[in-house]
């Protein structure tokens, strides 16, 4: 089962319990069917990527299969946010949510969460769904407990909400 963990800044902290649980499951072979993708965003990799070593170890032991890092203030590279990673994995993400029963977990600021939601909707549109079909798919993910958010902030800050 594909699992997407998407968080920026302090939004990564709750995911530590997820990957620790997945690692224990992997040790007992009960995680063989899990495919974990972590999308993490921070400003500067040297200052903010505090779980770098832990994530690298989890990648090496197979607990996390896919890791995407979005840096918004890294010297010498263009700004990137977690929602800007979504189009780069559009094919896989769309297949995972529409055919493979993927679960998506989003944790962090409400504005980032709205951006992730919009980016996933845009992937659905790019894959040929109408606006109504894309909204219905995302609503279905939520109602079937496959789209989860743990977000903070003011909803007035989120575009479109």
GROMACS .gro file of N, CA, C and O in nm, residues 19-148:
model
  520
   19UNK      N    1   0.728   0.656   1.085
   19UNK     CA    2   0.838   0.579   1.028
   19UNK      C    3   0.902   0.487   1.131
   19UNK      O    4   0.953   0.382   1.096
   20UNK      N    5   0.895   0.523   1.258
   20UNK     CA    6   0.943   0.431   1.362
   20UNK      C    7   0.853   0.307   1.367
   20UNK      O    8   0.902   0.194   1.380
   21UNK      N    9   0.723   0.327   1.355
   21UNK     CA   10   0.629   0.215   1.350
   21UNK      C   11   0.653   0.130   1.225
   21UNK      O   12   0.656   0.007   1.232
   22UNK      N   13   0.671   0.196   1.110
   22UNK     CA   14   0.696   0.123   0.986
   22UNK      C   15   0.826   0.042   0.995
   22UNK      O   16   0.834  -0.068   0.942
   23UNK      N   17   0.926   0.099   1.061
   23UNK     CA   18   1.053   0.029   1.075
   23UNK      C   19   1.034  -0.098   1.159
   23UNK      O   20   1.087  -0.205   1.124
   24UNK      N   21   0.959  -0.089   1.268
   24UNK     CA   22   0.930  -0.207   1.350
   24UNK      C   23   0.851  -0.311   1.269
   24UNK      O   24   0.877  -0.431   1.278
   25UNK      N   25   0.756  -0.263   1.190
   25UNK     CA   26   0.678  -0.353   1.105
   25UNK      C   27   0.770  -0.422   1.004
   25UNK      O   28   0.756  -0.541   0.978
   26UNK      N   29   0.864  -0.347   0.948
   26UNK     CA   30   0.956  -0.402   0.850
   26UNK      C   31   1.041  -0.512   0.913
   26UNK      O   32   1.067  -0.616   0.851
   27UNK      N   33   1.083  -0.490   1.036
   27UNK     CA   34   1.166  -0.589   1.105
   27UNK      C   35   1.092  -0.721   1.126
   27UNK      O   36   1.154  -0.827   1.131
   28UNK      N   37   0.961  -0.715   1.135
   28UNK     CA   38   0.881  -0.836   1.153
   28UNK      C   39   0.817  -0.882   1.022
   28UNK      O   40   0.730  -0.968   1.021
   29UNK      N   41   0.858  -0.819   0.912
   29UNK     CA   42   0.809  -0.852   0.777
   29UNK      C   43   0.663  -0.815   0.755
   29UNK      O   44   0.606  -0.851   0.653
   30UNK      N   45   0.600  -0.745   0.846
   30UNK     CA   46   0.460  -0.708   0.827
   30UNK      C   47   0.445  -0.578   0.747
   30UNK      O   48   0.334  -0.536   0.719
   31UNK      N   49   0.557  -0.519   0.707
   31UNK     CA   50   0.551  -0.396   0.627
   31UNK      C   51   0.593  -0.421   0.484
   31UNK      O   52   0.615  -0.327   0.408
   32UNK      N   53   0.601  -0.547   0.444
   32UNK     CA   54   0.648  -0.579   0.310
   32UNK      C   55   0.564  -0.516   0.200
   32UNK      O   56   0.614  -0.488   0.092
   33UNK      N   57   0.438  -0.492   0.225
   33UNK     CA   58   0.350  -0.435   0.124
   33UNK      C   59   0.342  -0.282   0.131
   33UNK      O   60   0.276  -0.220   0.050
   34UNK      N   61   0.411  -0.221   0.228
   34UNK     CA   62   0.410  -0.074   0.240
   34UNK      C   63   0.510  -0.013   0.145
   34UNK      O   64   0.621  -0.063   0.127
   35UNK      N   65   0.470   0.096   0.084
   35UNK     CA   66   0.561   0.175   0.000
   35UNK      C   67   0.549   0.320   0.048
   35UNK      O   68   0.451   0.388   0.021
   36UNK      N   69   0.650   0.364   0.124
   36UNK     CA   70   0.643   0.494   0.191
   36UNK      C   71   0.720   0.599   0.112
   36UNK      O   72   0.837   0.580   0.078
   37UNK      N   73   0.650   0.710   0.084
   37UNK     CA   74   0.711   0.826   0.020
   37UNK      C   75   0.703   0.942   0.119
   37UNK      O   76   0.596   0.974   0.169
   38UNK      N   77   0.817   1.002   0.147
   38UNK     CA   78   0.824   1.117   0.236
   38UNK      C   79   0.859   1.240   0.155
   38UNK      O   80   0.960   1.242   0.084
   39UNK      N   81   0.773   1.341   0.164
   39UNK     CA   82   0.799   1.470   0.100
   39UNK      C   83   0.814   1.571   0.213
   39UNK      O   84   0.719   1.599   0.286
   40UNK      N   85   0.934   1.624   0.226
   40UNK     CA   86   0.964   1.715   0.336
   40UNK      C   87   1.016   1.847   0.280
   40UNK      O   88   1.100   1.850   0.190
   41UNK      N   89   0.967   1.955   0.337
   41UNK     CA   90   1.012   2.087   0.297
   41UNK      C   91   1.067   2.164   0.415
   41UNK      O   92   1.013   2.157   0.526
   42UNK      N   93   1.176   2.235   0.391
   42UNK     CA   94   1.232   2.322   0.493
   42UNK      C   95   1.303   2.437   0.422
   42UNK      O   96   1.317   2.437   0.300
   43UNK      N   97   1.348   2.532   0.498
   43UNK     CA   98   1.413   2.648   0.439
   43UNK      C   99   1.555   2.617   0.394
   43UNK      O  100   1.593   2.641   0.281
   44UNK      N  101   1.634   2.566   0.486
   44UNK     CA  102   1.776   2.547   0.462
   44UNK      C  103   1.817   2.408   0.510
   44UNK      O  104   1.792   2.375   0.626
   45UNK      N  105   1.880   2.331   0.425
   45UNK     CA  106   1.911   2.192   0.461
   45UNK      C  107   2.009   2.182   0.577
   45UNK      O  108   2.000   2.090   0.658
   46UNK      N  109   2.101   2.275   0.588
   46UNK     CA  110   2.200   2.269   0.696
   46UNK      C  111   2.140   2.304   0.832
   46UNK      O  112   2.180   2.250   0.934
   47UNK      N  113   2.041   2.393   0.834
   47UNK     CA  114   1.981   2.437   0.960
   47UNK      C  115   1.854   2.360   0.997
   47UNK      O  116   1.830   2.335   1.115
   48UNK      N  117   1.773   2.325   0.899
   48UNK     CA  118   1.638   2.277   0.927
   48UNK      C  119   1.615   2.128   0.901
   48UNK      O  120   1.514   2.074   0.944
   49UNK      N  121   1.705   2.065   0.833
   49UNK     CA  122   1.685   1.923   0.799
   49UNK      C  123   1.741   1.837   0.913
   49UNK      O  124   1.837   1.762   0.898
   50UNK      N  125   1.677   1.850   1.029
   50UNK     CA  126   1.734   1.794   1.153
   50UNK      C  127   1.723   1.641   1.161
   50UNK      O  128   1.793   1.580   1.241
   51UNK      N  129   1.640   1.580   1.079
   51UNK     CA  130   1.627   1.434   1.080
   51UNK      C  131   1.700   1.371   0.961
   51UNK      O  132   1.673   1.256   0.927
   52UNK      N  133   1.791   1.443   0.902
   52UNK     CA  134   1.863   1.397   0.783
   52UNK      C  135   1.923   1.257   0.802
   52UNK      O  136   1.901   1.167   0.721
   53UNK      N  137   2.000   1.238   0.908
   53UNK     CA  138   2.067   1.110   0.931
   53UNK      C  139   1.965   0.998   0.953
   53UNK      O  140   1.982   0.887   0.902
   54UNK      N  141   1.862   1.028   1.028
   54UNK     CA  142   1.758   0.928   1.055
   54UNK      C  143   1.686   0.888   0.926
   54UNK      O  144   1.663   0.769   0.900
   55UNK      N  145   1.652   0.987   0.845
   55UNK     CA  146   1.584   0.960   0.719
   55UNK      C  147   1.675   0.881   0.625
   55UNK      O  148   1.631   0.786   0.559
   56UNK      N  149   1.801   0.918   0.619
   56UNK     CA  150   1.895   0.845   0.533
   56UNK      C  151   1.907   0.699   0.575
   56UNK      O  152   1.909   0.609   0.490
   57UNK      N  153   1.911   0.673   0.705
   57UNK     CA  154   1.917   0.535   0.753
   57UNK      C  155   1.790   0.458   0.716
   57UNK      O  156   1.797   0.341   0.676
   58UNK      N  157   1.676   0.524   0.725
   58UNK     CA  158   1.549   0.462   0.689
   58UNK      C  159   1.539   0.435   0.539
   58UNK      O  160   1.477   0.337   0.496
   59UNK      N  161   1.600   0.520   0.460
   59UNK     CA  162   1.605   0.497   0.316
   59UNK      C  163   1.694   0.376   0.285
   59UNK      O  164   1.660   0.292   0.203
   60UNK      N  165   1.806   0.369   0.354
   60UNK     CA  166   1.899   0.259   0.330
   60UNK      C  167   1.841   0.124   0.372
   60UNK      O  168   1.866   0.023   0.307
   61UNK      N  169   1.764   0.122   0.483
   61UNK     CA  170   1.710  -0.007   0.527
   61UNK      C  171   1.576  -0.040   0.462
   61UNK      O  172   1.518  -0.144   0.490
   62UNK      N  173   1.526   0.048   0.376
   62UNK     CA  174   1.405   0.019   0.300
   62UNK      C  175   1.275   0.058   0.366
   62UNK      O  176   1.168   0.031   0.313
   63UNK      N  177   1.281   0.125   0.481
   63UNK     CA  178   1.158   0.170   0.548
   63UNK      C  179   1.091   0.282   0.469
   63UNK      O  180   0.969   0.285   0.454
   64UNK      N  181   1.172   0.376   0.420
   64UNK     CA  182   1.125   0.484   0.333
   64UNK      C  183   1.182   0.456   0.194
   64UNK      O  184   1.304   0.453   0.176
   65UNK      N  185   1.094   0.435   0.098
   65UNK     CA  186   1.139   0.402  -0.038
   65UNK      C  187   1.167   0.526  -0.123
   65UNK      O  188   1.253   0.523  -0.210
   66UNK      N  189   1.091   0.632  -0.099
   66UNK     CA  190   1.105   0.753  -0.182
   66UNK      C  191   1.114   0.874  -0.089
   66UNK      O  192   1.030   0.890  -0.001
   67UNK      N  193   1.214   0.958  -0.112
   67UNK     CA  194   1.230   1.079  -0.032
   67UNK      C  195   1.250   1.197  -0.125
   67UNK      O  196   1.333   1.194  -0.216
   68UNK      N  197   1.171   1.301  -0.100
   68UNK     CA  198   1.179   1.424  -0.179
   68UNK      C  199   1.199   1.540  -0.083
   68UNK      O  200   1.124   1.553   0.013
   69UNK      N  201   1.300   1.621  -0.109
   69UNK     CA  202   1.331   1.735  -0.023
   69UNK      C  203   1.309   1.864  -0.101
   69UNK      O  204   1.366   1.883  -0.209
   70UNK      N  205   1.225   1.950  -0.047
   70UNK     CA  206   1.197   2.081  -0.106
   70UNK      C  207   1.260   2.188  -0.017
   70UNK      O  208   1.229   2.196   0.102
   71UNK      N  209   1.348   2.267  -0.074
   71UNK     CA  210   1.419   2.370   0.002
   71UNK      C  211   1.377   2.508  -0.048
   71UNK      O  212   1.390   2.538  -0.167
   72UNK      N  213   1.331   2.591   0.044
   72UNK     CA  214   1.278   2.721   0.002
   72UNK      C  215   1.375   2.837   0.019
   72UNK      O  216   1.351   2.946  -0.033
   73UNK      N  217   1.485   2.817   0.091
   73UNK     CA  218   1.581   2.926   0.114
   73UNK      C  219   1.726   2.878   0.102
   73UNK      O  220   1.815   2.934   0.162
   74UNK      N  221   1.747   2.775   0.025
   74UNK     CA  222   1.881   2.719   0.009
   74UNK      C  223   1.959   2.804  -0.091
   74UNK      O  224   1.912   2.827  -0.203
   75UNK      N  225   2.076   2.849  -0.052
   75UNK     CA  226   2.158   2.933  -0.138
   75UNK      C  227   2.196   2.857  -0.266
   75UNK      O  228   2.240   2.743  -0.261
   76UNK      N  229   2.174   2.921  -0.378
   76UNK     CA  230   2.218   2.866  -0.505
   76UNK      C  231   2.121   2.773  -0.576
   76UNK      O  232   2.152   2.724  -0.684
   77UNK      N  233   2.004   2.749  -0.518
   77UNK     CA  234   1.905   2.667  -0.588
   77UNK      C  235   1.770   2.739  -0.585
   77UNK      O  236   1.742   2.816  -0.494
   78UNK      N  237   1.687   2.712  -0.686
   78UNK     CA  238   1.555   2.777  -0.690
   78UNK      C  239   1.469   2.733  -0.572
   78UNK      O  240   1.478   2.620  -0.524
   79UNK      N  241   1.382   2.824  -0.526
   79UNK     CA  242   1.288   2.792  -0.418
   79UNK      C  243   1.200   2.675  -0.459
   79UNK      O  244   1.152   2.668  -0.572
   80UNK      N  245   1.177   2.587  -0.363
   80UNK     CA  246   1.085   2.475  -0.384
   80UNK      C  247   1.007   2.452  -0.255
   80UNK      O  248   1.061   2.468  -0.146
   81UNK      N  249   0.883   2.417  -0.270
   81UNK     CA  250   0.796   2.388  -0.157
   81UNK      C  251   0.740   2.246  -0.176
   81UNK      O  252   0.744   2.192  -0.287
   82UNK      N  253   0.687   2.187  -0.070
   82UNK     CA  254   0.637   2.050  -0.083
   82UNK      C  255   0.533   2.040  -0.194
   82UNK      O  256   0.532   1.941  -0.269
   83UNK      N  257   0.448   2.141  -0.207
   83UNK     CA  258   0.346   2.134  -0.311
   83UNK      C  259   0.406   2.140  -0.452
   83UNK      O  260   0.346   2.091  -0.547
   84UNK      N  261   0.527   2.196  -0.465
   84UNK     CA  262   0.591   2.198  -0.598
   84UNK      C  263   0.655   2.065  -0.632
   84UNK      O  264   0.691   2.041  -0.747
   85UNK      N  265   0.668   1.976  -0.534
   85UNK     CA  266   0.717   1.840  -0.562
   85UNK      C  267   0.606   1.757  -0.628
   85UNK      O  268   0.635   1.671  -0.713
   86UNK      N  269   0.482   1.781  -0.592
   86UNK     CA  270   0.369   1.700  -0.637
   86UNK      C  271   0.366   1.682  -0.789
   86UNK      O  272   0.355   1.569  -0.837
   87UNK      N  273   0.379   1.787  -0.869
   87UNK     CA  274   0.376   1.766  -1.015
   87UNK      C  275   0.491   1.679  -1.067
   87UNK      O  276   0.476   1.613  -1.169
   88UNK      N  277   0.602   1.677  -0.995
   88UNK     CA  278   0.716   1.598  -1.041
   88UNK      C  279   0.695   1.448  -1.020
   88UNK      O  280   0.767   1.367  -1.079
   89UNK      N  281   0.598   1.412  -0.938
   89UNK     CA  282   0.568   1.271  -0.914
   89UNK      C  283   0.423   1.241  -0.956
   89UNK      O  284   0.362   1.145  -0.908
   90UNK      N  285   0.372   1.320  -1.048
   90UNK     CA  286   0.230   1.314  -1.085
   90UNK      C  287   0.186   1.175  -1.131
   90UNK      O  288   0.081   1.126  -1.089
   91UNK      N  289   0.263   1.114  -1.217
   91UNK     CA  290   0.224   0.984  -1.274
   91UNK      C  291   0.206   0.880  -1.163
   91UNK      O  292   0.104   0.812  -1.154
   92UNK      N  293   0.307   0.868  -1.079
   92UNK     CA  294   0.304   0.771  -0.969
   92UNK      C  295   0.193   0.805  -0.869
   92UNK      O  296   0.117   0.717  -0.827
   93UNK      N  297   0.185   0.931  -0.830
   93UNK     CA  298   0.084   0.973  -0.732
   93UNK      C  299  -0.057   0.944  -0.782
   93UNK      O  300  -0.140   0.887  -0.710
   94UNK      N  301  -0.084   0.978  -0.907
   94UNK     CA  302  -0.218   0.957  -0.960
   94UNK      C  303  -0.251   0.808  -0.965
   94UNK      O  304  -0.361   0.766  -0.927
   95UNK      N  305  -0.159   0.727  -1.012
   95UNK     CA  306  -0.180   0.581  -1.014
   95UNK      C  307  -0.204   0.529  -0.873
   95UNK      O  308  -0.294   0.448  -0.849
   96UNK      N  309  -0.124   0.578  -0.779
   96UNK     CA  310  -0.136   0.532  -0.640
   96UNK      C  311  -0.271   0.568  -0.578
   96UNK      O  312  -0.332   0.486  -0.509
   97UNK      N  313  -0.320   0.690  -0.602
   97UNK     CA  314  -0.447   0.729  -0.539
   97UNK      C  315  -0.567   0.674  -0.615
   97UNK      O  316  -0.669   0.645  -0.554
   98UNK      N  317  -0.556   0.658  -0.745
   98UNK     CA  318  -0.673   0.615  -0.823
   98UNK      C  319  -0.683   0.463  -0.838
   98UNK      O  320  -0.792   0.412  -0.861
   99UNK      N  321  -0.569   0.392  -0.825
   99UNK     CA  322  -0.572   0.248  -0.851
   99UNK      C  323  -0.513   0.161  -0.740
   99UNK      O  324  -0.545   0.043  -0.732
  100UNK      N  325  -0.428   0.218  -0.655
  100UNK     CA  326  -0.355   0.134  -0.560
  100UNK      C  327  -0.395   0.159  -0.413
  100UNK      O  328  -0.333   0.104  -0.323
  101UNK      N  329  -0.495   0.242  -0.388
  101UNK     CA  330  -0.544   0.263  -0.251
  101UNK      C  331  -0.452   0.343  -0.161
  101UNK      O  332  -0.449   0.321  -0.039
  102UNK      N  333  -0.377   0.435  -0.217
  102UNK     CA  334  -0.280   0.513  -0.140
  102UNK      C  335  -0.347   0.592  -0.029
  102UNK      O  336  -0.462   0.636  -0.041
  103UNK      N  337  -0.270   0.612   0.077
  103UNK     CA  338  -0.308   0.701   0.187
  103UNK      C  339  -0.214   0.821   0.183
  103UNK      O  340  -0.094   0.806   0.160
  104UNK      N  341  -0.271   0.940   0.208
  104UNK     CA  342  -0.194   1.063   0.208
  104UNK      C  343  -0.210   1.128   0.346
  104UNK      O  344  -0.322   1.145   0.395
  105UNK      N  345  -0.097   1.163   0.405
  105UNK     CA  346  -0.094   1.232   0.534
  105UNK      C  347  -0.023   1.366   0.514
  105UNK      O  348   0.090   1.368   0.464
  106UNK      N  349  -0.089   1.473   0.551
  106UNK     CA  350  -0.033   1.607   0.537
  106UNK      C  351  -0.026   1.671   0.675
  106UNK      O  352  -0.126   1.672   0.748
  107UNK      N  353   0.091   1.722   0.710
  107UNK     CA  354   0.108   1.780   0.842
  107UNK      C  355   0.187   1.911   0.832
  107UNK      O  356   0.293   1.914   0.770
  108UNK      N  357   0.134   2.016   0.893
  108UNK     CA  358   0.203   2.144   0.893
  108UNK      C  359   0.104   2.260   0.884
  108UNK      O  360  -0.012   2.250   0.922
  109UNK      N  361   0.151   2.367   0.829
  109UNK     CA  362   0.076   2.491   0.816
  109UNK      C  363  -0.044   2.475   0.722
  109UNK      O  364  -0.036   2.406   0.620
  110UNK      N  365  -0.153   2.541   0.756
  110UNK     CA  366  -0.276   2.533   0.677
  110UNK      C  367  -0.255   2.581   0.533
  110UNK      O  368  -0.313   2.524   0.440
  111UNK      N  369  -0.172   2.681   0.514
  111UNK     CA  370  -0.145   2.730   0.377
  111UNK      C  371  -0.073   2.625   0.294
  111UNK      O  372  -0.106   2.604   0.177
  112UNK      N  373   0.023   2.557   0.355
  112UNK     CA  374   0.094   2.449   0.286
  112UNK      C  375  -0.004   2.337   0.254
  112UNK      O  376  -0.005   2.283   0.144
  113UNK      N  377  -0.089   2.302   0.350
  113UNK     CA  378  -0.186   2.193   0.329
  113UNK      C  379  -0.280   2.226   0.214
  113UNK      O  380  -0.312   2.139   0.132
  114UNK      N  381  -0.324   2.351   0.207
  114UNK     CA  382  -0.411   2.392   0.096
  114UNK      C  383  -0.336   2.382  -0.037
  114UNK      O  384  -0.391   2.338  -0.138
  115UNK      N  385  -0.208   2.420  -0.035
  115UNK     CA  386  -0.127   2.410  -0.156
  115UNK      C  387  -0.108   2.266  -0.201
  115UNK      O  388  -0.111   2.236  -0.321
  116UNK      N  389  -0.089   2.175  -0.106
  116UNK     CA  390  -0.075   2.032  -0.139
  116UNK      C  391  -0.206   1.981  -0.198
  116UNK      O  392  -0.207   1.912  -0.301
  117UNK      N  393  -0.317   2.013  -0.134
  117UNK     CA  394  -0.449   1.972  -0.184
  117UNK      C  395  -0.470   2.021  -0.327
  117UNK      O  396  -0.511   1.946  -0.416
  118UNK      N  397  -0.440   2.149  -0.351
  118UNK     CA  398  -0.456   2.206  -0.484
  118UNK      C  399  -0.364   2.139  -0.586
  118UNK      O  400  -0.402   2.116  -0.701
  119UNK      N  401  -0.241   2.109  -0.544
  119UNK     CA  402  -0.146   2.043  -0.635
  119UNK      C  403  -0.193   1.903  -0.671
  119UNK      O  404  -0.179   1.861  -0.788
  120UNK      N  405  -0.250   1.831  -0.577
  120UNK     CA  406  -0.302   1.697  -0.607
  120UNK      C  407  -0.423   1.709  -0.699
  120UNK      O  408  -0.438   1.630  -0.794
  121UNK      N  409  -0.509   1.806  -0.674
  121UNK     CA  410  -0.623   1.829  -0.764
  121UNK      C  411  -0.573   1.859  -0.905
  121UNK      O  412  -0.625   1.807  -1.004
  122UNK      N  413  -0.467   1.942  -0.916
  122UNK     CA  414  -0.412   1.976  -1.047
  122UNK      C  415  -0.354   1.854  -1.118
  122UNK      O  416  -0.363   1.843  -1.241
  123UNK      N  417  -0.296   1.763  -1.043
  123UNK     CA  418  -0.247   1.638  -1.102
  123UNK      C  419  -0.365   1.560  -1.161
  123UNK      O  420  -0.358   1.509  -1.273
  124UNK      N  421  -0.474   1.553  -1.086
  124UNK     CA  422  -0.593   1.484  -1.135
  124UNK      C  423  -0.646   1.547  -1.263
  124UNK      O  424  -0.684   1.477  -1.358
  125UNK      N  425  -0.647   1.679  -1.267
  125UNK     CA  426  -0.691   1.750  -1.388
  125UNK      C  427  -0.598   1.720  -1.505
  125UNK      O  428  -0.644   1.696  -1.617
  126UNK      N  429  -0.468   1.722  -1.479
  126UNK     CA  430  -0.370   1.696  -1.586
  126UNK      C  431  -0.382   1.552  -1.637
  126UNK      O  432  -0.347   1.525  -1.753
  127UNK      N  433  -0.431   1.461  -1.555
  127UNK     CA  434  -0.448   1.322  -1.596
  127UNK      C  435  -0.582   1.299  -1.666
  127UNK      O  436  -0.617   1.186  -1.698
  128UNK      N  437  -0.658   1.408  -1.690
  128UNK     CA  438  -0.779   1.398  -1.769
  128UNK      C  439  -0.910   1.402  -1.694
  128UNK      O  440  -1.017   1.396  -1.755
  129UNK      N  441  -0.905   1.412  -1.561
  129UNK     CA  442  -1.030   1.424  -1.485
  129UNK      C  443  -1.085   1.564  -1.503
  129UNK      O  444  -1.010   1.661  -1.519
  130UNK      N  445  -1.217   1.576  -1.499
  130UNK     CA  446  -1.278   1.708  -1.498
  130UNK      C  447  -1.262   1.766  -1.358
  130UNK      O  448  -1.228   1.694  -1.263
  131UNK      N  449  -1.291   1.893  -1.343
  131UNK     CA  450  -1.285   1.957  -1.211
  131UNK      C  451  -1.376   1.883  -1.112
  131UNK      O  452  -1.337   1.855  -0.999
  132UNK      N  453  -1.496   1.852  -1.156
  132UNK     CA  454  -1.591   1.783  -1.069
  132UNK      C  455  -1.538   1.645  -1.031
  132UNK      O  456  -1.546   1.604  -0.915
  133UNK      N  457  -1.483   1.571  -1.127
  133UNK     CA  458  -1.429   1.437  -1.098
  133UNK      C  459  -1.311   1.445  -1.002
  133UNK      O  460  -1.296   1.361  -0.912
  134UNK      N  461  -1.225   1.546  -1.021
  134UNK     CA  462  -1.109   1.563  -0.933
  134UNK      C  463  -1.153   1.593  -0.790
  134UNK      O  464  -1.101   1.534  -0.695
  135UNK      N  465  -1.251   1.681  -0.775
  135UNK     CA  466  -1.302   1.715  -0.642
  135UNK      C  467  -1.367   1.592  -0.579
  135UNK      O  468  -1.347   1.564  -0.460
  136UNK      N  469  -1.442   1.517  -0.658
  136UNK     CA  470  -1.505   1.395  -0.606
  136UNK      C  471  -1.401   1.293  -0.562
  136UNK      O  472  -1.419   1.226  -0.460
  137UNK      N  473  -1.293   1.279  -0.638
  137UNK     CA  474  -1.188   1.185  -0.599
  137UNK      C  475  -1.124   1.227  -0.466
  137UNK      O  476  -1.107   1.144  -0.376
  138UNK      N  477  -1.092   1.354  -0.454
  138UNK     CA  478  -1.033   1.402  -0.328
  138UNK      C  479  -1.132   1.390  -0.212
  138UNK      O  480  -1.092   1.353  -0.101
  139UNK      N  481  -1.258   1.419  -0.237
  139UNK     CA  482  -1.360   1.401  -0.133
  139UNK      C  483  -1.371   1.254  -0.094
  139UNK      O  484  -1.387   1.221   0.024
  140UNK      N  485  -1.362   1.165  -0.193
  140UNK     CA  486  -1.368   1.022  -0.166
  140UNK      C  487  -1.248   0.978  -0.081
  140UNK      O  488  -1.262   0.896   0.010
  141UNK      N  489  -1.129   1.032  -0.111
  141UNK     CA  490  -1.011   0.999  -0.031
  141UNK      C  491  -1.034   1.038   0.114
  141UNK      O  492  -1.001   0.962   0.206
  142UNK      N  493  -1.090   1.156   0.137
  142UNK     CA  494  -1.118   1.202   0.274
  142UNK      C  495  -1.224   1.114   0.341
  142UNK      O  496  -1.206   1.070   0.453
  143UNK      N  497  -1.333   1.089   0.271
  143UNK     CA  498  -1.444   1.015   0.333
  143UNK      C  499  -1.409   0.868   0.357
  143UNK      O  500  -1.470   0.803   0.442
  144UNK      N  501  -1.314   0.817   0.284
  144UNK     CA  502  -1.272   0.677   0.303
  144UNK      C  503  -1.147   0.668   0.390
  144UNK      O  504  -1.079   0.565   0.390
  145UNK      N  505  -1.118   0.777   0.461
  145UNK     CA  506  -1.003   0.782   0.553
  145UNK      C  507  -0.871   0.752   0.484
  145UNK      O  508  -0.785   0.682   0.539
  146UNK      N  509  -0.854   0.808   0.366
  146UNK     CA  510  -0.728   0.791   0.294
  146UNK      C  511  -0.655   0.924   0.273
  146UNK      O  512  -0.544   0.925   0.222
  147UNK      N  513  -0.717   1.034   0.312
  147UNK     CA  514  -0.654   1.166   0.305
  147UNK      C  515  -0.666   1.227   0.444
  147UNK      O  516  -0.776   1.255   0.491
  148UNK      N  517  -0.553   1.245   0.509
  148UNK     CA  518  -0.551   1.289   0.649
  148UNK      C  519  -0.470   1.417   0.662
  148UNK      O  520  -0.363   1.429   0.602
   0.00000   0.00000   0.00000
